[in-house]
Amino acid sequence: MVSLLRTSLAPVGKAIAAQHFSTAAVLSNDSYRFVVAGGGAGGLAIASSLARKYGDGNVAVIEPSDVHYYQPMWTLVGGGEKTLQDSAKEMSKLMPKNATWIKEKVEQFDPAQNLVYTSDNRKVNYDYLVVAMGLQVNFNKIEGLPEALEDPASGVASNFSPKYVNKTFELIKNFQGGNAIFTMPTLPIKCPGAPQKIMYLAEDYFRNKSGVRDKTTVMYNSALAVLFGVKKYANSLWKVVERKGIQVNLHTNLVEVMSKEKKAMFTITNPADNTTTNKIFDYDMIHVSPPMGPLACLKDSPVSDANGWVDVNKTTLQHMRFPNVFAIGDCSNVPTSKTAAAVAGQSGVLLKSLESVMKGEIPAEKYDGYTSCPLITGYGTTILAEFDFNAAPLETFPIDQGKERTSMYYLKRDIMPELYWSGLLRGVWRGPGIVRKALHAGLKN
Ligand SMILES: Cc1cc2nc3c(=O)[nH]c(=O)nc-3n(C[C@H](O)[C@H](O)[C@H](O)COP(=O)(O)OP(=O)(O)OC[C@H]3O[C@@H](n4cnc5c(N)ncnc54)[C@H](O)[C@@H]3O)c2cc1C
């Protein structure tokens, strides 16, 4: 096989424009101008844009899965409003036609040599790398949880996996009353509103569909100190939990599930002195949102920070040490809420940063931290939370988005999936920034 000679990029102290890229002398199958690691929301958004612009042979996507899931739909799958099939499409149908799909896992990064190593021991060479590998859901960090999730009689489910999301609706449908517990771990997790959304759907189901609400205690046991990280929406959510009679236990972190006895152990932290005590709760059903963290191959990787997240400039998404490396989405250390909405907001900025670097310029476009969480509060109502790096609302519509609205529920249920499949993954939806500017400008005129 002929090899490709490229100028390797030495690490630099700060994010700067890349220099000295040789164009491909001789192309081999394992050398690409752009390599995208991961074909999830962010990976496909970027690969689609690049493949459309630069054409055949220039873009490779390294992605091991046959199926791509629209994960934001899993809340509605757990709540019985959509099916798991609705949230899935074959990866082959979503891969950009003129990109090369390398159906392997990335195992190692060697950014000083512009190389990634894959699970079939291949070396893949790139001019520019975009890391978009998502995060790892750590069910195994809760004692007893992996076994409980597998056991159909355990009363334990989780929307955070396609394997267990159907079990959530089974539990809700068949619930006969007792303690229904919904957990929230420490951050970061993807979509920090998701642990609450499924609780509000379940509560609504018990109250208005199965009629078991008056013999049920609904409990939200959260490791966090607040109900939601943005004050405006937290205020609204406190009204929701009060109206629905939901018990909220903050600083209460799930550590063990004893599913044979239907008990769960939580560590409760006293915020005054940080002392902890353990408390066992009886449950009749429990929905677990498990801890999450970086993928194993990113921990201790040269592209990661000390915590294992890809180390990028939070506004340009360019790597802090390797100027031809970028990251998008859940795998990065960008300090915003990890959501598909954030991915949409990041995608346009990343592409502009990449183009600047290709021209030898300093990236100028700035990501503002835009992220969004459609906080479903029942069947037919949603608070559309949208905010930035400073946890300040950054709302698309010129109305009070802190209110529960039917319109936002249908936006979440019926319109957002289409925006995802036909917009984001095709690289044509870069978030609602333009819509927001137009609507708000219209209001000022
Ligand atoms: C229950 C639930 C509810 C949610 N609700 C919302 C919501 O309402 N709104 C919202 O905006 N977001 C929501 N999200 C979050 C959203 O789905 C994620 O933030 C988004 O998918 C992140 O995109 P990503 O590209 O970073 O990662 P992903 O979309 O997870 O993609 C990562 C890809 O990397 C691949 N990969 C993994 N390991 C490797 C490897 N070693 N090599 C190569 N590829 C690899 C994976 O197979 C996957 O295809 C929700 C998520 C869940 C689970």
Short mmCIF file of C-alpha atoms and ligand atoms in Angstrom, two decimals, residues 37-43 62-65 68 71-72 74-75 91 104-106 132-135 159-160 190-191 194 197 295 297 328-331 338-343 372 374 412 420, ligand 1:
data_model
loop_
_atom_site.label_atom_id
_atom_site.label_comp_id
_atom_site.label_asym_id
_atom_site.label_seq_id
_atom_site.Cartn_x
_atom_site.Cartn_y
_atom_site.Cartn_z
CA ALA A 37 -14.81 9.98 14.96
CA GLY A 38 -18.40 8.98 15.85
CA GLY A 39 -21.55 9.01 13.72
CA GLY A 40 -24.06 10.21 16.29
CA ALA A 41 -25.85 13.56 16.28
CA GLY A 42 -22.70 15.68 16.09
CA GLY A 43 -20.65 13.35 13.89
CA ILE A 62 -15.50 6.03 12.05
CA GLU A 63 -18.63 4.61 13.67
CA PRO A 64 -19.22 1.07 14.97
CA SER A 65 -23.05 0.97 15.23
CA HIS A 68 -28.54 5.41 14.96
CA GLN A 71 -32.10 9.65 21.86
CA PRO A 72 -34.23 12.68 22.81
CA TRP A 74 -36.58 8.04 24.52
CA THR A 75 -38.45 10.18 27.06
CA MET A 91 -26.89 3.96 10.09
CA GLU A 104 -15.02 0.24 13.60
CA LYS A 105 -14.36 1.83 16.96
CA VAL A 106 -11.68 4.43 17.52
CA ALA A 132 -17.88 13.30 18.17
CA MET A 133 -18.00 10.06 20.15
CA GLY A 134 -20.63 10.90 22.76
CA LEU A 135 -20.30 9.76 26.36
CA ASN A 159 -34.68 5.64 29.61
CA PHE A 160 -30.92 6.00 29.13
CA LYS A 190 -26.75 14.06 28.84
CA CYS A 191 -29.98 16.03 28.97
CA ALA A 194 -34.60 13.92 31.21
CA LYS A 197 -39.49 14.56 32.32
CA LEU A 295 -15.59 6.93 27.01
CA CYS A 297 -10.72 5.37 25.06
CA ILE A 328 -18.53 18.48 19.23
CA GLY A 329 -21.24 17.27 21.57
CA ASP A 330 -21.23 15.12 24.66
CA CYS A 331 -17.56 14.02 24.42
CA LYS A 338 -25.00 18.07 26.98
CA THR A 339 -27.88 17.93 24.49
CA ALA A 340 -28.61 17.44 20.79
CA ALA A 341 -29.73 21.08 20.81
CA ALA A 342 -26.23 22.06 21.94
CA VAL A 343 -24.81 19.91 19.13
CA SER A 372 -32.09 23.46 25.22
CA PRO A 374 -37.91 20.67 26.37
CA LYS A 412 -41.07 18.47 21.02
CA TYR A 420 -33.21 16.17 13.79
C1 LIG B 1 -33.19 9.80 27.59
C2 LIG B 1 -32.55 10.92 26.85
C3 LIG B 1 -33.25 12.09 26.62
C4 LIG B 1 -32.67 13.13 25.94
N1 LIG B 1 -33.42 14.27 25.69
C5 LIG B 1 -32.90 15.26 24.96
C6 LIG B 1 -33.70 16.39 24.59
O1 LIG B 1 -34.88 16.46 24.92
N2 LIG B 1 -33.13 17.36 23.86
C7 LIG B 1 -31.84 17.29 23.44
O2 LIG B 1 -31.39 18.19 22.73
N3 LIG B 1 -31.04 16.25 23.81
C8 LIG B 1 -31.54 15.24 24.53
N4 LIG B 1 -30.76 14.14 24.85
C9 LIG B 1 -29.28 14.21 24.66
C10 LIG B 1 -28.82 13.96 23.24
O3 LIG B 1 -29.35 12.76 22.73
C11 LIG B 1 -27.30 13.90 23.21
O4 LIG B 1 -26.78 15.02 23.89
C12 LIG B 1 -26.79 13.91 21.78
O5 LIG B 1 -27.18 12.71 21.13
C13 LIG B 1 -25.28 14.05 21.77
O6 LIG B 1 -24.78 13.88 20.48
P1 LIG B 1 -23.30 13.33 20.28
O7 LIG B 1 -23.04 13.31 18.82
O8 LIG B 1 -22.36 14.05 21.16
O9 LIG B 1 -23.36 11.84 20.86
P2 LIG B 1 -24.23 10.64 20.33
O10 LIG B 1 -25.40 11.12 19.54
O11 LIG B 1 -24.49 9.78 21.53
O12 LIG B 1 -23.27 9.88 19.32
C14 LIG B 1 -22.04 9.30 19.69
C15 LIG B 1 -21.66 8.31 18.59
O13 LIG B 1 -20.32 7.88 18.82
C16 LIG B 1 -20.28 6.50 18.56
N5 LIG B 1 -19.14 5.92 19.28
C17 LIG B 1 -19.08 5.51 20.56
N6 LIG B 1 -17.85 5.03 20.83
C18 LIG B 1 -17.13 5.15 19.70
C19 LIG B 1 -15.79 4.81 19.36
N7 LIG B 1 -14.94 4.28 20.24
N8 LIG B 1 -15.37 5.08 18.10
C20 LIG B 1 -16.22 5.65 17.18
N9 LIG B 1 -17.50 5.97 17.46
C21 LIG B 1 -17.93 5.72 18.71
C22 LIG B 1 -21.62 5.97 19.03
O14 LIG B 1 -21.93 4.73 18.45
C23 LIG B 1 -22.54 7.08 18.58
O15 LIG B 1 -23.06 6.85 17.28
C24 LIG B 1 -31.32 13.04 25.49
C25 LIG B 1 -30.61 11.86 25.70
C26 LIG B 1 -31.21 10.80 26.36
C27 LIG B 1 -30.45 9.52 26.55
#
